[in-house]
PDB file of C-alpha atoms in Angstrom:
ATOM      1  CA  ASP I 200     128.713 -37.804  28.459  1.00  0.00           C
ATOM      2  CA  SER I 201     129.785 -37.319  31.991  1.00  0.00           C
ATOM      3  CA  ILE I 202     128.174 -34.005  32.184  1.00  0.00           C
ATOM      4  CA  ASN I 203     124.837 -35.694  31.768  1.00  0.00           C
ATOM      5  CA  TYR I 204     125.341 -37.572  35.181  1.00  0.00           C
ATOM      6  CA  LEU I 205     124.992 -34.005  36.720  1.00  0.00           C
ATOM      7  CA  LEU I 206     121.229 -34.012  37.177  1.00  0.00           C
ATOM      8  CA  GLU I 207     120.841 -30.495  38.440  1.00  0.00           C
ATOM      9  CA  ASP I 208     121.437 -27.320  36.841  1.00  0.00           C
ATOM     10  CA  GLY I 209     123.460 -25.793  40.003  1.00  0.00           C
ATOM     11  CA  ASP I 210     125.781 -28.835  39.612  1.00  0.00           C
ATOM     12  CA  VAL I 211     126.731 -28.322  35.995  1.00  0.00           C
ATOM     13  CA  VAL I 212     127.422 -24.606  36.581  1.00  0.00           C
ATOM     14  CA  GLU I 213     129.348 -25.266  39.805  1.00  0.00           C
ATOM     15  CA  THR I 214     131.501 -27.928  37.771  1.00  0.00           C
ATOM     16  CA  PHE I 215     132.096 -25.380  35.068  1.00  0.00           C
ATOM     17  CA  ARG I 216     133.204 -22.775  37.371  1.00  0.00           C
ATOM     18  CA  LEU I 217     135.640 -25.204  39.056  1.00  0.00           C
ATOM     19  CA  VAL I 218     136.910 -26.017  35.475  1.00  0.00           C
ATOM     20  CA  ASN I 219     137.111 -22.214  34.908  1.00  0.00           C
ATOM     21  CA  ASN I 220     138.882 -21.595  38.164  1.00  0.00           C
ATOM     22  CA  PHE I 221     141.745 -24.046  37.497  1.00  0.00           C
ATOM     23  CA  MET I 222     142.284 -23.057  33.748  1.00  0.00           C
ATOM     24  CA  PHE I 223     145.204 -21.139  32.518  1.00  0.00           C
ATOM     25  CA  PRO I 224     144.195 -17.772  31.256  1.00  0.00           C
ATOM     26  CA  LYS I 225     142.648 -18.003  27.868  1.00  0.00           C
ATOM     27  CA  GLY I 226     142.736 -21.959  28.202  1.00  0.00           C
ATOM     28  CA  ILE I 227     140.283 -23.934  25.997  1.00  0.00           C
ATOM     29  CA  PHE I 228     137.578 -26.222  27.592  1.00  0.00           C
ATOM     30  CA  ILE I 229     136.210 -28.884  25.302  1.00  0.00           C
ATOM     31  CA  PHE I 230     133.525 -31.263  26.513  1.00  0.00           C
ATOM     32  CA  ASP I 231     130.541 -33.068  25.120  1.00  0.00           C
ATOM     33  CA  PHE I 232     126.965 -34.077  26.113  1.00  0.00           C
ATOM     34  CA  ASN I 233     124.139 -36.100  25.029  1.00  0.00           C
ATOM     35  CA  THR I 234     121.103 -34.007  23.984  1.00  0.00           C
ATOM     36  CA  LEU I 235     117.451 -34.137  25.355  1.00  0.00           C
ATOM     37  CA  HIS I 236     116.550 -35.174  21.849  1.00  0.00           C
ATOM     38  CA  LYS I 237     118.933 -38.478  22.335  1.00  0.00           C
ATOM     39  CA  TYR I 238     117.103 -39.393  25.435  1.00  0.00           C
ATOM     40  CA  ARG I 239     113.539 -38.499  24.801  1.00  0.00           C
ATOM     41  CA  ASP I 240     113.365 -39.548  20.976  1.00  0.00           C
ATOM     42  CA  VAL I 241     116.101 -41.908  20.371  1.00  0.00           C
ATOM     43  CA  ILE I 242     116.969 -44.186  23.324  1.00  0.00           C
ATOM     44  CA  GLY I 243     114.336 -43.357  25.785  1.00  0.00           C
ATOM     45  CA  ASP I 244     112.074 -46.435  26.760  1.00  0.00           C
ATOM     46  CA  VAL I 245     114.101 -48.604  24.298  1.00  0.00           C
ATOM     47  CA  THR I 246     116.111 -51.880  25.076  1.00  0.00           C
ATOM     48  CA  ILE I 247     119.355 -52.440  23.544  1.00  0.00           C
ATOM     49  CA  ALA I 248     120.842 -55.989  23.692  1.00  0.00           C
ATOM     50  CA  GLU I 249     124.311 -57.424  22.336  1.00  0.00           C
ATOM     51  CA  ASN I 250     125.738 -60.716  22.378  1.00  0.00           C
ATOM     52  CA  ARG I 251     129.569 -60.933  21.944  1.00  0.00           C
ATOM     53  CA  GLU I 252     132.060 -63.877  22.329  1.00  0.00           C
ATOM     54  CA  ASP I 253     133.240 -62.996  25.881  1.00  0.00           C
ATOM     55  CA  SER I 254     130.369 -60.690  27.082  1.00  0.00           C
ATOM     56  CA  SER I 255     126.561 -59.781  26.618  1.00  0.00           C
ATOM     57  CA  PHE I 256     124.821 -56.872  27.847  1.00  0.00           C
ATOM     58  CA  ILE I 257     120.943 -55.752  28.155  1.00  0.00           C
ATOM     59  CA  TRP I 258     120.583 -52.128  28.515  1.00  0.00           C
ATOM     60  CA  ASP I 259     116.971 -51.108  29.580  1.00  0.00           C
ATOM     61  CA  ASN I 260     116.180 -47.367  29.085  1.00  0.00           C
ATOM     62  CA  TYR I 261     113.383 -45.638  30.898  1.00  0.00           C
ATOM     63  CA  TYR I 262     113.011 -41.905  29.900  1.00  0.00           C
ATOM     64  CA  HIS I 263     111.157 -39.627  32.639  1.00  0.00           C
ATOM     65  CA  GLU I 264     109.850 -36.705  30.643  1.00  0.00           C
ATOM     66  CA  GLU I 265     109.137 -33.971  33.386  1.00  0.00           C
ATOM     67  CA  GLU I 266     112.718 -34.440  34.898  1.00  0.00           C
ATOM     68  CA  HIS I 267     114.246 -34.927  31.482  1.00  0.00           C
ATOM     69  CA  ILE I 268     116.086 -37.939  33.065  1.00  0.00           C
ATOM     70  CA  ASN I 269     117.051 -41.080  31.157  1.00  0.00           C
ATOM     71  CA  GLU I 270     117.380 -44.022  33.812  1.00  0.00           C
ATOM     72  CA  TYR I 271     119.012 -47.026  32.670  1.00  0.00           C
ATOM     73  CA  ASP I 272     119.483 -50.573  33.999  1.00  0.00           C
ATOM     74  CA  LEU I 273     122.349 -52.222  32.559  1.00  0.00           C
ATOM     75  CA  THR I 274     122.950 -56.116  32.919  1.00  0.00           C
ATOM     76  CA  ILE I 275     126.396 -57.391  31.960  1.00  0.00           C
ATOM     77  CA  TYR I 276     127.466 -60.871  31.494  1.00  0.00           C
ATOM     78  CA  ALA I 277     131.344 -61.197  31.201  1.00  0.00           C
ATOM     79  CA  LEU I 278     133.193 -64.363  30.785  1.00  0.00           C
ATOM     80  CA  CYS I 279     135.351 -64.953  33.965  1.00  0.00           C
ATOM     81  CA  ASP I 280     136.299 -68.588  33.222  1.00  0.00           C
ATOM     82  CA  LYS I 281     136.736 -69.626  29.778  1.00  0.00           C
ATOM     83  CA  GLU I 282     137.379 -73.268  30.367  1.00  0.00           C
ATOM     84  CA  LYS I 283     134.425 -73.626  32.420  1.00  0.00           C
ATOM     85  CA  GLU I 284     132.445 -71.330  30.229  1.00  0.00           C
ATOM     86  CA  LEU I 285     131.567 -69.386  33.400  1.00  0.00           C
ATOM     87  CA  PHE I 286     130.043 -65.915  33.084  1.00  0.00           C
ATOM     88  CA  ARG I 287     129.741 -63.372  35.890  1.00  0.00           C
ATOM     89  CA  ARG I 288     126.406 -61.329  36.088  1.00  0.00           C
ATOM     90  CA  SER I 289     126.729 -57.658  37.133  1.00  0.00           C
ATOM     91  CA  VAL I 290     123.725 -55.230  37.275  1.00  0.00           C
ATOM     92  CA  GLU I 291     124.200 -51.334  37.221  1.00  0.00           C
ATOM     93  CA  THR I 292     121.511 -48.521  37.255  1.00  0.00           C
ATOM     94  CA  HIS I 293     122.536 -45.252  35.758  1.00  0.00           C
ATOM     95  CA  TYR I 294     120.723 -41.766  35.633  1.00  0.00           C
ATOM     96  CA  GLN I 295     121.560 -39.240  33.146  1.00  0.00           C
ATOM     97  CA  ARG I 296     119.769 -35.941  32.243  1.00  0.00           C
ATOM     98  CA  GLY I 297     119.171 -34.612  28.773  1.00  0.00           C
ATOM     99  CA  TYR I 298     120.155 -31.123  27.996  1.00  0.00           C
ATOM    100  CA  THR I 299     119.605 -28.600  25.136  1.00  0.00           C
ATOM    101  CA  LEU I 300     122.249 -26.541  23.522  1.00  0.00           C
ATOM    102  CA  GLU I 301     120.700 -23.322  24.889  1.00  0.00           C
ATOM    103  CA  GLU I 302     120.989 -24.700  28.250  1.00  0.00           C
ATOM    104  CA  MET I 303     124.533 -25.744  28.055  1.00  0.00           C
ATOM    105  CA  THR I 304     125.473 -22.399  26.510  1.00  0.00           C
ATOM    106  CA  SER I 305     123.953 -20.626  29.502  1.00  0.00           C
ATOM    107  CA  PHE I 306     125.818 -22.732  31.888  1.00  0.00           C
ATOM    108  CA  VAL I 307     129.074 -22.091  30.336  1.00  0.00           C
ATOM    109  CA  LYS I 308     128.351 -18.282  30.452  1.00  0.00           C
ATOM    110  CA  GLU I 309     126.912 -18.361  33.997  1.00  0.00           C
ATOM    111  CA  ALA I 310     130.334 -20.265  35.207  1.00  0.00           C
ATOM    112  CA  GLY I 311     132.288 -17.318  33.582  1.00  0.00           C
ATOM    113  CA  LEU I 312     133.625 -18.960  30.531  1.00  0.00           C
ATOM    114  CA  GLU I 313     133.513 -17.659  27.131  1.00  0.00           C
ATOM    115  CA  PHE I 314     131.341 -19.693  24.656  1.00  0.00           C
ATOM    116  CA  ILE I 315     133.313 -20.312  21.329  1.00  0.00           C
ATOM    117  CA  THR I 316     131.348 -22.769  19.318  1.00  0.00           C
ATOM    118  CA  ALA I 317     129.340 -26.108  19.370  1.00  0.00           C
ATOM    119  CA  ILE I 318     129.528 -28.889  16.929  1.00  0.00           C
ATOM    120  CA  ASP I 319     127.418 -31.981  16.198  1.00  0.00           C
ATOM    121  CA  ALA I 320     129.550 -34.846  17.195  1.00  0.00           C
ATOM    122  CA  ASP I 321     128.356 -36.903  14.347  1.00  0.00           C
ATOM    123  CA  THR I 322     128.363 -34.513  11.366  1.00  0.00           C
ATOM    124  CA  HIS I 323     130.757 -32.167  12.738  1.00  0.00           C
ATOM    125  CA  GLU I 324     128.583 -29.391  11.450  1.00  0.00           C
ATOM    126  CA  ASP I 325     126.429 -26.919  13.324  1.00  0.00           C
ATOM    127  CA  PRO I 326     124.153 -28.697  15.670  1.00  0.00           C
ATOM    128  CA  THR I 327     120.482 -29.147  14.910  1.00  0.00           C
ATOM    129  CA  ASP I 328     117.409 -30.228  16.576  1.00  0.00           C
ATOM    130  CA  ASP I 329     118.194 -33.862  15.737  1.00  0.00           C
ATOM    131  CA  SER I 330     121.845 -33.702  17.070  1.00  0.00           C
ATOM    132  CA  GLU I 331     122.224 -36.483  19.638  1.00  0.00           C
ATOM    133  CA  ARG I 332     125.688 -35.710  20.988  1.00  0.00           C
ATOM    134  CA  ILE I 333     127.184 -32.086  20.902  1.00  0.00           C
ATOM    135  CA  TYR I 334     130.845 -30.961  21.490  1.00  0.00           C
ATOM    136  CA  ILE I 335     131.048 -27.323  23.085  1.00  0.00           C
ATOM    137  CA  VAL I 336     134.496 -25.413  23.051  1.00  0.00           C
ATOM    138  CA  ALA I 337     134.936 -22.813  25.569  1.00  0.00           C
ATOM    139  CA  ARG I 338     137.462 -20.402  26.732  1.00  0.00           C
ATOM    140  CA  GLU I 339     138.667 -18.943  30.174  1.00  0.00           C
ATOM    141  CA  SER I 340     138.045 -15.268  29.856  1.00  0.00           C
ATOM    142  CA  GLY I 341     138.700 -13.598  33.184  1.00  0.00           C
ATOM    143  CA  LYS I 342     142.423 -14.217  34.105  1.00  0.00           C
ATOM    144  CA  THR I 343     145.220 -12.308  33.107  1.00  0.00           C
ATOM    145  CA  ILE I 344     148.930 -13.473  32.863  1.00  0.00           C
ATOM    146  CA  CYS I 345     151.384 -11.758  35.178  1.00  0.00           C
ATOM    147  CA  HIS I 346     154.946 -11.277  34.030  1.00  0.00           C
TER     148      HIS I 346
END
């Protein structure tokens, strides 16, 4: 879901252009992204918490509809001294943007890549409106091999 950390359309297109620039002719680029549906309808405004033997976390999600941004605050408690049962607390805030398949397909093409296919990451079938994560396969399409 690293693509989701790119919050602006232009940043996604520029990243794909750079990928395209450094690919071998007809090279394959495979990436995944979390969908708008996942952030808006599945994890948006939800708290996820888990307690493990050596660590625990609290993950608070806040979905911003207008920007399609999922903000999440992650608090982690990690065991740092087993003898003393001492845990270290750390806090992080992340921002990720949800995208639709149509947007990603457009970004791929705008960057000069050839869109090959998209696959639902969970079902390995064609993506649907309920897909939460999608794999995209694209190909470099503008270079020739010199012999």
